[in-house]
Short mmCIF file of C-alpha atoms and ligand atoms in Angstrom, two decimals:
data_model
loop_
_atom_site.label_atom_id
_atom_site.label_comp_id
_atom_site.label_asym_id
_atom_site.label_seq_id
_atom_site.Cartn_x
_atom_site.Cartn_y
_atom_site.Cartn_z
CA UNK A 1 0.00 0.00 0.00
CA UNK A 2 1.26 3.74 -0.83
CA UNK A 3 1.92 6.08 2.18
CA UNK A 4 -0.64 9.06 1.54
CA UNK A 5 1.46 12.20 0.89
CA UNK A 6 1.17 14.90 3.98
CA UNK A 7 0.74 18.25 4.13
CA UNK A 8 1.70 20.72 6.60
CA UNK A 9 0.30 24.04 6.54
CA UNK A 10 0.74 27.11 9.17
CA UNK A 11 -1.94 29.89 9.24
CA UNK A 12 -1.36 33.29 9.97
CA UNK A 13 -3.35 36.19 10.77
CA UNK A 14 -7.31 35.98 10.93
CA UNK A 15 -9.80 33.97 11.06
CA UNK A 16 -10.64 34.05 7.28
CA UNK A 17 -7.40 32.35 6.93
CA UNK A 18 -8.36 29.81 9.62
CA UNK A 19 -11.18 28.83 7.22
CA UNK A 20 -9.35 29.17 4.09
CA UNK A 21 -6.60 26.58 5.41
CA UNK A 22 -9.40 24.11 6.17
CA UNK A 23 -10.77 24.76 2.29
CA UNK A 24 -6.92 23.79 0.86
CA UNK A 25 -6.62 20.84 2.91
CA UNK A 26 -9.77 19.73 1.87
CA UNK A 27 -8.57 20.65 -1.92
CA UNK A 28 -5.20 18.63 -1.51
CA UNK A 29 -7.13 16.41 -0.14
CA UNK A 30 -8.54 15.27 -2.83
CA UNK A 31 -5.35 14.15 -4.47
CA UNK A 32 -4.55 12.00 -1.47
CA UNK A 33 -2.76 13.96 1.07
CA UNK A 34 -3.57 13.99 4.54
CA UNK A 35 -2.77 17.12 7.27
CA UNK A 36 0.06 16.49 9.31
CA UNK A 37 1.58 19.17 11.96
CA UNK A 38 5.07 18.40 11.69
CA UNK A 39 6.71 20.18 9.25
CA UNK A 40 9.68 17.44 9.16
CA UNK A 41 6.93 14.54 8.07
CA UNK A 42 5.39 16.81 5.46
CA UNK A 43 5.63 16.48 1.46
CA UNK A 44 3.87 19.38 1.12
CA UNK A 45 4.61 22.92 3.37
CA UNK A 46 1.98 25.38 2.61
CA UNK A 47 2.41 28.82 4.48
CA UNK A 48 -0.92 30.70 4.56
CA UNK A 49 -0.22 34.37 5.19
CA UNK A 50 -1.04 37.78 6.45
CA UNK A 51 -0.10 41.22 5.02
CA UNK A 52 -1.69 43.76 7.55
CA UNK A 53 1.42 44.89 9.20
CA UNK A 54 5.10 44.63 8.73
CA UNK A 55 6.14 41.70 11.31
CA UNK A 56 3.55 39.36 9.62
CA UNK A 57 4.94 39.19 6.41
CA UNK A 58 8.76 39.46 7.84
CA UNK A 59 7.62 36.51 10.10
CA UNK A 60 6.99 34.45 6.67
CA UNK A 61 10.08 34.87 5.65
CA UNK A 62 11.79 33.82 8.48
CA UNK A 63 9.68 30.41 8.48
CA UNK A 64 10.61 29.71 5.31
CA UNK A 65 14.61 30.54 6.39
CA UNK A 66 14.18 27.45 8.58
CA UNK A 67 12.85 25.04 5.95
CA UNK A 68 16.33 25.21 3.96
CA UNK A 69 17.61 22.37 5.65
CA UNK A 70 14.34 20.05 5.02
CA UNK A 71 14.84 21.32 1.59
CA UNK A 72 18.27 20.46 0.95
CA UNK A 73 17.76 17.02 2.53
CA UNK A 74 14.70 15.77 0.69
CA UNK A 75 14.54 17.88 -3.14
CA UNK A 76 11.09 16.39 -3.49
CA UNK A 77 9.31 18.85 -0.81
CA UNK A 78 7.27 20.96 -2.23
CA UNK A 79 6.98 24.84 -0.70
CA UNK A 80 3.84 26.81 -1.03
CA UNK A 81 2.90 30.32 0.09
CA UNK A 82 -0.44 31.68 -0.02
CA UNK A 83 -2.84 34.24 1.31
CA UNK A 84 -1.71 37.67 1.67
CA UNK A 85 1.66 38.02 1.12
CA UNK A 86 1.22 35.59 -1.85
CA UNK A 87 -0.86 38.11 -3.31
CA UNK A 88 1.05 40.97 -2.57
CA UNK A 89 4.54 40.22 -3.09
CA UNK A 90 3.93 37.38 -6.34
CA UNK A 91 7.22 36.52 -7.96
CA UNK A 92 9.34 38.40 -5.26
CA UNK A 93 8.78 35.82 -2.90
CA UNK A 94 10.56 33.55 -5.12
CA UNK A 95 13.38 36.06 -5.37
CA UNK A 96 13.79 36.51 -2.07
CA UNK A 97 13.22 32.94 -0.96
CA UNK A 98 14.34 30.49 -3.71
CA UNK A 99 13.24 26.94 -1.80
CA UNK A 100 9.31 28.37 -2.71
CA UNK A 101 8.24 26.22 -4.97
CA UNK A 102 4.56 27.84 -6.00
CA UNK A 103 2.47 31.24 -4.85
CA UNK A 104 -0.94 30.97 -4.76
CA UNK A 105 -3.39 34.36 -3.91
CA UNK A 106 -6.62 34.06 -1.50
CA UNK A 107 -8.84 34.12 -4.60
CA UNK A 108 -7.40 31.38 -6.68
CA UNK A 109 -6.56 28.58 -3.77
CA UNK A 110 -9.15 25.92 -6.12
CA UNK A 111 -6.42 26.20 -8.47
CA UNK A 112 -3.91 24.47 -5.96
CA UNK A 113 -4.15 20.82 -7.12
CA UNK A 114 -3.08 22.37 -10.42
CA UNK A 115 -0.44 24.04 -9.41
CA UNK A 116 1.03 21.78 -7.64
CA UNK A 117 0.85 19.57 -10.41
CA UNK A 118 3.02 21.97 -12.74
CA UNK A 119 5.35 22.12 -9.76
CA UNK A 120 6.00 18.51 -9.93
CA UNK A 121 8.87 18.59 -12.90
CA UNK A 122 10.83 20.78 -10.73
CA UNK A 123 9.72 24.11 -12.18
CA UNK A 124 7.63 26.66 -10.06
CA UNK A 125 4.24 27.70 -10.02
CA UNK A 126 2.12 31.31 -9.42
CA UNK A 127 -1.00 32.73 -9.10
CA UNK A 128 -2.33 35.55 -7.97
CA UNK A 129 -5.27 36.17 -10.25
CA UNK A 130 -8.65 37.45 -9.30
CA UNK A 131 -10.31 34.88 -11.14
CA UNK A 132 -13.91 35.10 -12.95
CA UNK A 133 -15.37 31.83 -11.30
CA UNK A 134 -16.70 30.80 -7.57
CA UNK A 135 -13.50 29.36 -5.68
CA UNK A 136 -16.11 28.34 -2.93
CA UNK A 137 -18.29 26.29 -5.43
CA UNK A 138 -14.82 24.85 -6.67
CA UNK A 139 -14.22 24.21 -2.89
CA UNK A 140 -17.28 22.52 -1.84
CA UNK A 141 -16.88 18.89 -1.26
CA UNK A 142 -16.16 19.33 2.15
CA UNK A 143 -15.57 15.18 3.26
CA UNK A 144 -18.79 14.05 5.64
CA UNK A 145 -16.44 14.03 8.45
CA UNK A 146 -17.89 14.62 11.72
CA UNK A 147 -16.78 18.04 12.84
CA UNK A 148 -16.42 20.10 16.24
CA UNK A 149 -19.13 22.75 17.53
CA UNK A 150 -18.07 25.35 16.67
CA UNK A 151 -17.08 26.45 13.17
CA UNK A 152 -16.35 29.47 10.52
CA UNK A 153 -18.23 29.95 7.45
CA UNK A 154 -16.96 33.04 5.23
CA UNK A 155 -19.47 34.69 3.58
CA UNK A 156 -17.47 37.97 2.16
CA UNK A 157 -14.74 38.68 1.10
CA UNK A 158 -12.26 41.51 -0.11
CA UNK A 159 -12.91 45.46 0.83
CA UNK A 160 -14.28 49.27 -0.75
CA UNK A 161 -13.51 50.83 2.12
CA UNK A 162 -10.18 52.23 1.54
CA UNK A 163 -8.48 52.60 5.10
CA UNK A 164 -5.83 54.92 4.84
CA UNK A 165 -3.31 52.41 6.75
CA UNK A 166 -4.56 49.22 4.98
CA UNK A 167 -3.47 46.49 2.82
CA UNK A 168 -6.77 44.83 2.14
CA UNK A 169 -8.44 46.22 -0.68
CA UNK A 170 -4.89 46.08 -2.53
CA UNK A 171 -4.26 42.06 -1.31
CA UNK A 172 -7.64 40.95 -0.77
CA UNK A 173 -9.79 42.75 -3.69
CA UNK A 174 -13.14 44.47 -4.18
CA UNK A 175 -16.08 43.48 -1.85
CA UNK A 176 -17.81 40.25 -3.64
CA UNK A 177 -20.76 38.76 -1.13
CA UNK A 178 -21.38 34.47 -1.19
CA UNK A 179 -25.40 34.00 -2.46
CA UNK A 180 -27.48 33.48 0.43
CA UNK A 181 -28.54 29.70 -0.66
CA UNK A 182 -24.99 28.34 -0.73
CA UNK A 183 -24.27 30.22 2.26
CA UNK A 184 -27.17 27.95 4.00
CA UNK A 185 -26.29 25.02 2.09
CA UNK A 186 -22.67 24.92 3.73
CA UNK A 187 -24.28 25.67 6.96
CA UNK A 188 -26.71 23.05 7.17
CA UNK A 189 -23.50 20.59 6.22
CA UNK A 190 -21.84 21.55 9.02
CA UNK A 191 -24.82 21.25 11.69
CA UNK A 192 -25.30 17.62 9.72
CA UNK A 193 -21.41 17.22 10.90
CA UNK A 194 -21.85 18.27 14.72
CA UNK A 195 -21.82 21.93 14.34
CA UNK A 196 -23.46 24.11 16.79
CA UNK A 197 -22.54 27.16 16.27
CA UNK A 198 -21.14 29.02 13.14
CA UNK A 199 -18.86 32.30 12.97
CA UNK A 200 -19.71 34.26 9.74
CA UNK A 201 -16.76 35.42 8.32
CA UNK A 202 -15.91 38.91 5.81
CA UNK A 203 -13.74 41.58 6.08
CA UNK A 204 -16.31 43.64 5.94
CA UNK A 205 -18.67 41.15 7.19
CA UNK A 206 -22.19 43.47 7.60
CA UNK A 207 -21.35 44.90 3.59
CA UNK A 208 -22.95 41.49 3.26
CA UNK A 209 -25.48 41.41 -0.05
CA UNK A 210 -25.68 38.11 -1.22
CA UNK A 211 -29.17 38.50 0.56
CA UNK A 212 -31.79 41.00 -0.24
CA UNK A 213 -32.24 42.13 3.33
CA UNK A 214 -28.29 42.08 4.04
CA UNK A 215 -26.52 39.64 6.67
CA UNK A 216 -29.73 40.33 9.11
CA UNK A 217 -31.23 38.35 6.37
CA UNK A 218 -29.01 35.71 6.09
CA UNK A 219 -28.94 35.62 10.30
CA UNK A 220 -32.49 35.40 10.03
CA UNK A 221 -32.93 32.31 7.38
CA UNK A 222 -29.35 30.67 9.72
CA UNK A 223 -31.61 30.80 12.70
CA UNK A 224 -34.15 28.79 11.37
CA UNK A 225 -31.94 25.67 10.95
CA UNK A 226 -33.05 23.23 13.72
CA UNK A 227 -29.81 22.33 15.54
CA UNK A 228 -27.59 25.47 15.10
CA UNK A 229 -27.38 26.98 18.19
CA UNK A 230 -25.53 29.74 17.88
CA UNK A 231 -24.29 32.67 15.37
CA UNK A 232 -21.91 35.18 15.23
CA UNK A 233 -19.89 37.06 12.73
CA UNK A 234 -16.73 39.31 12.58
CA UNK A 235 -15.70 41.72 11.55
CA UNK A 236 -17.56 44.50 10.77
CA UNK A 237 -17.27 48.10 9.79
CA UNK A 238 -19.75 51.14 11.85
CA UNK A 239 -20.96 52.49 8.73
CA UNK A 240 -22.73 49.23 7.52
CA UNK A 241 -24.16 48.65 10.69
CA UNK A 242 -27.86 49.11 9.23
CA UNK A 243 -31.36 49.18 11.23
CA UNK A 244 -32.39 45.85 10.83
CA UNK A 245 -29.24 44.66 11.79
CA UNK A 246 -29.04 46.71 14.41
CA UNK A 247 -32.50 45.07 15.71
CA UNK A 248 -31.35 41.49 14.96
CA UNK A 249 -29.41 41.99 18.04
CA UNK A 250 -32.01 42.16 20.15
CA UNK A 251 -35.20 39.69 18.44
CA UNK A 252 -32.80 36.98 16.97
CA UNK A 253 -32.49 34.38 20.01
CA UNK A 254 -29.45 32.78 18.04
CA UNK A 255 -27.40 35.59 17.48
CA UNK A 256 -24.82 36.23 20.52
CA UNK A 257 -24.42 39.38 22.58
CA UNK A 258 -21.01 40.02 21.66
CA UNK A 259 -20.04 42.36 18.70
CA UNK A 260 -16.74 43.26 16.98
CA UNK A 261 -17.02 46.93 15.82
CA UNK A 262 -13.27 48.39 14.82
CA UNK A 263 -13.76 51.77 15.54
CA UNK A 264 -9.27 52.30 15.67
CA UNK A 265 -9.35 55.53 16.71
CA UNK A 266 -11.49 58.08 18.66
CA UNK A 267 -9.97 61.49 17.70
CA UNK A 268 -12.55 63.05 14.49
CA UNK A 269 -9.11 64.53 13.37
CA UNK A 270 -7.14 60.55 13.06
CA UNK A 271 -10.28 59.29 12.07
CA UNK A 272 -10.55 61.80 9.07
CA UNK A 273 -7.20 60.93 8.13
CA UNK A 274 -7.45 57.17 8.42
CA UNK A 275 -10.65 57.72 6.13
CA UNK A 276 -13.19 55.96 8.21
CA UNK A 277 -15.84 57.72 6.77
CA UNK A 278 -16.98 58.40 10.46
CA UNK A 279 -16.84 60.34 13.83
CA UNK A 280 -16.47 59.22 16.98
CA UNK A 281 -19.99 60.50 18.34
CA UNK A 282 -21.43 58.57 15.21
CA UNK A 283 -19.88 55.56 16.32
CA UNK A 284 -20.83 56.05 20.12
CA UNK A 285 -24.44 56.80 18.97
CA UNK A 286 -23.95 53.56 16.95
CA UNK A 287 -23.13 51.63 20.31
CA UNK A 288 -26.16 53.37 21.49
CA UNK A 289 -28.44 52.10 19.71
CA UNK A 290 -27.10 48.34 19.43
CA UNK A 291 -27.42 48.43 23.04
CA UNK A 292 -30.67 49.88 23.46
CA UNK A 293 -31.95 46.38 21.07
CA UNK A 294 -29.57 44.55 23.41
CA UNK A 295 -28.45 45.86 26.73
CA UNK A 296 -26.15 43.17 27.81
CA UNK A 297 -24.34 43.66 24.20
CA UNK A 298 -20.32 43.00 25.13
CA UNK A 299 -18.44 45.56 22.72
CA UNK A 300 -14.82 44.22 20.97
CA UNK A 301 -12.54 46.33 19.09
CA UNK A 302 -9.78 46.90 17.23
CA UNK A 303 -7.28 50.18 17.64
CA UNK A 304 -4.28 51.76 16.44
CA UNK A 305 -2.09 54.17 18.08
CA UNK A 306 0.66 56.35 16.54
CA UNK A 307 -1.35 56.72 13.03
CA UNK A 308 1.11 59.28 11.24
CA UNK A 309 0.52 62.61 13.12
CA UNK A 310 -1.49 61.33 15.94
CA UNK A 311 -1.07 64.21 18.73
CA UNK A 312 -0.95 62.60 22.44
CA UNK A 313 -4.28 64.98 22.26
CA UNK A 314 -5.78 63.13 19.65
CA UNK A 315 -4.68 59.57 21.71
CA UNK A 316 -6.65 60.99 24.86
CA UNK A 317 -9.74 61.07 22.55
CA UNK A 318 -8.76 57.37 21.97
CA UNK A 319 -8.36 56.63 25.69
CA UNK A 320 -11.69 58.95 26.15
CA UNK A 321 -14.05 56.82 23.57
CA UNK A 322 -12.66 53.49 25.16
CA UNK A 323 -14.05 54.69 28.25
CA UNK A 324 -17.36 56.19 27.04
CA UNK A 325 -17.46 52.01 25.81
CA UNK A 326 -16.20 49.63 27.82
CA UNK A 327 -15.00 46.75 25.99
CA UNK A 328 -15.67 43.45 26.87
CA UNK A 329 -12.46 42.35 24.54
CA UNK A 330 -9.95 44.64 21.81
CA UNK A 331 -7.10 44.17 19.82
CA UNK A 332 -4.73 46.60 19.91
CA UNK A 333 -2.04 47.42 17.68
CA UNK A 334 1.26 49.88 16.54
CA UNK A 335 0.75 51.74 13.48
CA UNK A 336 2.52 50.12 11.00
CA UNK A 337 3.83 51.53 7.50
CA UNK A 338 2.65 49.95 4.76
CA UNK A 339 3.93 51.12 1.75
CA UNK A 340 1.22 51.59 -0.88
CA UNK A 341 -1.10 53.03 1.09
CA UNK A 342 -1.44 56.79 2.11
CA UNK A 343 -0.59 56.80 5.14
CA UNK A 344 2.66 55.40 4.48
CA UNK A 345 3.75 58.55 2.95
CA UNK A 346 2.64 60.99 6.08
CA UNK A 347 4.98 62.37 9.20
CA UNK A 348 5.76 59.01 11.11
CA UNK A 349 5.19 58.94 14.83
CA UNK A 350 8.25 58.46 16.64
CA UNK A 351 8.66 54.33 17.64
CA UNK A 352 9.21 55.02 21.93
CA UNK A 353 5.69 57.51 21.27
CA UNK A 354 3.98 54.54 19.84
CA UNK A 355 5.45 51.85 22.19
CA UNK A 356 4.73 54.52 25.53
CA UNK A 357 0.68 54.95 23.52
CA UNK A 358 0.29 51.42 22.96
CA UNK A 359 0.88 50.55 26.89
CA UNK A 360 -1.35 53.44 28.24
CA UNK A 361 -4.19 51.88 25.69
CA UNK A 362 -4.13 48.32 26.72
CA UNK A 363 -3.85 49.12 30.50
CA UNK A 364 -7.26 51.12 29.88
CA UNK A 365 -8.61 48.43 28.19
CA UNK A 366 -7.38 44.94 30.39
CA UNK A 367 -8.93 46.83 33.26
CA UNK A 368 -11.88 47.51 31.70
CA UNK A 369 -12.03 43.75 29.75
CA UNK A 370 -11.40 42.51 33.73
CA UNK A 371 -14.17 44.14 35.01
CA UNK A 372 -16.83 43.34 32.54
CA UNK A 373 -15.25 39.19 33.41
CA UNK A 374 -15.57 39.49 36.46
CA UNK A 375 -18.86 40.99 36.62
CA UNK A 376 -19.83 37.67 35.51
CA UNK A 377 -19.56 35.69 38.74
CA UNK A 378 -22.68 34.98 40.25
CA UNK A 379 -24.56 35.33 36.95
CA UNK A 380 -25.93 31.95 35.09
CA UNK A 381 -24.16 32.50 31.19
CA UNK A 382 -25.49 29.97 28.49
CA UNK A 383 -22.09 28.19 27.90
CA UNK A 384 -20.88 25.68 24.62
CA UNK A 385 -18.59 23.18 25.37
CA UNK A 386 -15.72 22.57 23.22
CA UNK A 387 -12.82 20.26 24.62
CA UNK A 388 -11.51 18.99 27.59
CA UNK A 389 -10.03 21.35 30.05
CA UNK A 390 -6.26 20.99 31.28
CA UNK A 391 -7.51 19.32 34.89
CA UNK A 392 -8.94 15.74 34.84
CA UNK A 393 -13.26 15.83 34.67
CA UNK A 394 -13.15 19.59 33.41
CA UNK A 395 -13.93 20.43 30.17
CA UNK A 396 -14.09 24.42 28.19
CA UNK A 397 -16.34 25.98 26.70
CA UNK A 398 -17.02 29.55 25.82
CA UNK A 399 -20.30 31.80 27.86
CA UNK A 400 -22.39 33.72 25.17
CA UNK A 401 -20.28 36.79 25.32
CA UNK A 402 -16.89 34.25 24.03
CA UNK A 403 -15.53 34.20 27.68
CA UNK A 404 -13.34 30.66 28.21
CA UNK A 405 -15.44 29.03 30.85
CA UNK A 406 -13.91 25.97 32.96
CA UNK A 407 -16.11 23.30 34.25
CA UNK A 408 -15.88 19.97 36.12
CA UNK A 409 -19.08 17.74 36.21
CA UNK A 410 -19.22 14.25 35.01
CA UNK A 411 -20.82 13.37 31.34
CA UNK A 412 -20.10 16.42 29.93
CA UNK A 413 -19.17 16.10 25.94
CA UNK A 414 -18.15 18.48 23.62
CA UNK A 415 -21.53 20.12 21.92
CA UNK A 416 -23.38 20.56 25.42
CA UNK A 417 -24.80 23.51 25.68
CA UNK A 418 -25.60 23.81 29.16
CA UNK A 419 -26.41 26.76 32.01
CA UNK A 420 -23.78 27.55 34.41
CA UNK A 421 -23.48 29.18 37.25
CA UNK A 422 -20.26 31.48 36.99
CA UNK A 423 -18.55 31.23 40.32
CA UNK A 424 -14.91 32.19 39.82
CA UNK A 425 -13.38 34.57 37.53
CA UNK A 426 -9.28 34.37 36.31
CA UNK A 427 -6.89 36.22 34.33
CA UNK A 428 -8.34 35.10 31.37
CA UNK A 429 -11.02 32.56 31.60
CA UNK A 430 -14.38 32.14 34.31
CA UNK A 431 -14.81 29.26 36.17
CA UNK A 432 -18.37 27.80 36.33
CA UNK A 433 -21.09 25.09 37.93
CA UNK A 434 -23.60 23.49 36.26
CA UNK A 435 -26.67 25.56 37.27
N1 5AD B 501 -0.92 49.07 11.11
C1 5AD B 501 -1.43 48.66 12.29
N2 5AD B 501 -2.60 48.01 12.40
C2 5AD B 501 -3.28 47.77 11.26
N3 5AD B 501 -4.46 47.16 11.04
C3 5AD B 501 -4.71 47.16 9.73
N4 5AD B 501 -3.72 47.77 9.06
C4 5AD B 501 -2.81 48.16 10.01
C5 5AD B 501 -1.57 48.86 9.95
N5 5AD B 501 -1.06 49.28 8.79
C6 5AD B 501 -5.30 46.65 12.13
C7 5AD B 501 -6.65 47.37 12.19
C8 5AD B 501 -7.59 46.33 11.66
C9 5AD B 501 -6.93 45.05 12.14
C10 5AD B 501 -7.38 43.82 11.45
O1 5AD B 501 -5.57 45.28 11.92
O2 5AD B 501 -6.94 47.68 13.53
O3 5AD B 501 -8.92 46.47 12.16
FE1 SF4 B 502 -8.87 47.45 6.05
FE2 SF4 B 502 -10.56 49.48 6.58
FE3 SF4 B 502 -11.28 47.55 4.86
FE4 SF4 B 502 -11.11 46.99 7.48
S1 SF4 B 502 -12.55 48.46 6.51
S2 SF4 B 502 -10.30 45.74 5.77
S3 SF4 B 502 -9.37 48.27 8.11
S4 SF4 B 502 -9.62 49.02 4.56
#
């Protein structure tokens, strides 16, 4: 009997490339290779990558530094890179890094049996096309294997929006929205395979219009499907954020109280500049409303400090919005120059500004992220339970509002979705009782 080939492949970034990974393994798949995670024991490296800032893409090129050995000891690996920096670097990569055997973009990864194929006579393979058909309808023969509870389904992809510090709509394309029927079709595959609840995925997730009433109409037809439990989706922009949306939040039962909503900044000047298309008072009125459909709605974000010409006024107006807030979770980040986009070409902030910023904004927001945590104990949280926890008879699971929640009580299996009584809360995860 043959050995089936193996492929390793290391995701970066977000979650879209979480899913995407799970779409090429299934592709390779189908010619006969099966995942491995040891690079050593793989025929196949694939290197799935993200673009947004600077150390991501330098971080891909020092993975691939370490593979030379592997390389020089068995000729017949194959070296892939795709997702962002495929698409935005192409050819160079193969410059830079001669081991790479093929390049593959986000929008082309059906074409990777293919590829691979061509690569197989020693010679090396790219492509970075936006291609005219469906890469998810090439994609779909997920195998009927049983799956966890929890899963992501993108829906959207690519972005209009034009960020002043952003790679996005250069690596990832103009906004292009999954129909609404294959959407449900995937999803009621994955409930058939154990799935409870589903994560919908975009980069501009609520641009959504593969439906005619928008992603509250997709959330809306999800709900119905006997057996899913749970929805969410990330991540989204304010200024799609539309009514009925808005009131999903509060009359869809499914839909969790926990919302993503990058606002990055929260000086009007910055967010001019960045070209969010918004003010902060619009996005706190925003908040406002989302809360009066849903009260108990916890708020993520994402932020970035030292945006060329950011005054340490204009970060107080950042420190001031988290506070008018209060973020149940945020990601946090350094401005970083990417060149290509506008912003790149503006009056740097010095580094030691941005490094002195970036600890004065995540001290605001772990206390506040604490507080709203531990809040919780006391309270009975709907919780999903995923895996077994580290002690013996404990398993995890994650509350409605995507705390980690620790349990111990016998017959518990992964899928429960049980009421517990939260009665501890740690640095970063709750610990509960079976109410
Ligand atoms: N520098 C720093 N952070 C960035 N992000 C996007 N581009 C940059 C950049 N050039 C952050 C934004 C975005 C998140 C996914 O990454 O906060 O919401
Ligand atoms: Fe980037 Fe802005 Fe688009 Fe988000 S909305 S992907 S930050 S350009």
């Amino acid at each position: 009997m043959t050995q089936p080939k193996k492929l390793f492949i290391k995701t970066y970034g977000c979650q879209m490339n979480v899913y995407d990974s799970e779409r090429m393994a299934e592709a390779m798949g189908g010619q006969g290779y099966v995942q491995t995670d040891r690079p050593e024991d793989a025929d196949m490296i694939l290197l799935n990558t993200c673009h947004i800032r600077e150390k991501a893409a330098e971080k891909v090129y020092s993975e691939l530094g370490r593979y030379k050995g592997l390389k020089s000891d068995r000729p017949d690996l194959k070296i892939g890179v795709a997702g962002c920096v495929a698409q935005a670097e192409g050819e160079e990569i193969m410059r830079r890094q001669p081991l790479v055997d093929l390049v593959v973009g986000p929008q082309s990864y059906h074409r990777l049996p293919d590829l691979m194929a061509r690569t197989s006579n020693g010679a090396k393979a790219l492509d970075t096309d936006f291609p005219e058909e469906d890469k998810f309808e090439h994609l779909k023969s997920r195998p009927k294997a049983k799956r966890g509870p929890t899963a992501f389904l993108t829906v959207q992809e690519g972005c209009d929006k034009f960020c002043a510090f952003c790679v996005v709509p250069y690596t990832r394309g103009a906004e292009v929205s999954r129909p609404a029927d294959r959407v449900l079709d995937e999803a009621r595959d994955l409930v058939e395979r154990g799935v409870r609840e589903i994560t919908l995925l975009g980069q501009n997730v609520n641009g959504y219009h593969g439906h005619e009433k928008g992603l509250a109409g997709l959330i809306r037809e999800l709900a119905k499907i006997d057996g899913l439990a749970r929805i969410r989706f990330t991540t989204s922009h304010p200024n799609d954020m539309d009514d009925d949306l808005i009131a999903a939040h509060g009359d869809c039962d499914k839909l969790m109280p926990y919302l993503h909503l990058p606002v990055q900044a929260g000086s009007d000047k910055i967010l001019k500049r960045m070209n969010r298309q918004h003010t902060a008072e619009q996005y706190l009125r925003l908040i406002e409303r989302l809360r009066a459909a849903r009260p108990d709605l916890h708020m993520s974000g994402d932020f970035i400090v030292g945006f060329p010409e950011e005054t340490e006024e204009d970060f107080q107006g950042t420190l001031d919005l988290i506070a008018a807030v209060e973020y149940g979770s945020a990601f946090s980040f350094k401005y970083s120059e990417r060149p290509g986009t506008p912003a790149a070409e503006r009056p740097q902030v010095p580094e030691a500004e941005k490094d002195d910023r970036l600890q004065r904004l995540q001290a605001l927001l772990t206390r506040q992220q604490r507080a709203l945590q531990d809040a919780m104990v006391g309270r009975e949280l709907g919780v999903l339970f995923e895996k077994p926890g580290r002690m013996p008879g404990q398993m995890v699971g994650k509350s409605d509002y995507l705390h980690a929640v620790h349990v111990a009580a016998e017959g518990l299996v992964p899928g429960d979705l049980r009421r517990v009584r939260i009665v501890e809360s740690g640095p970063n995860s709750l610990k509960g009782v079976l109410a």
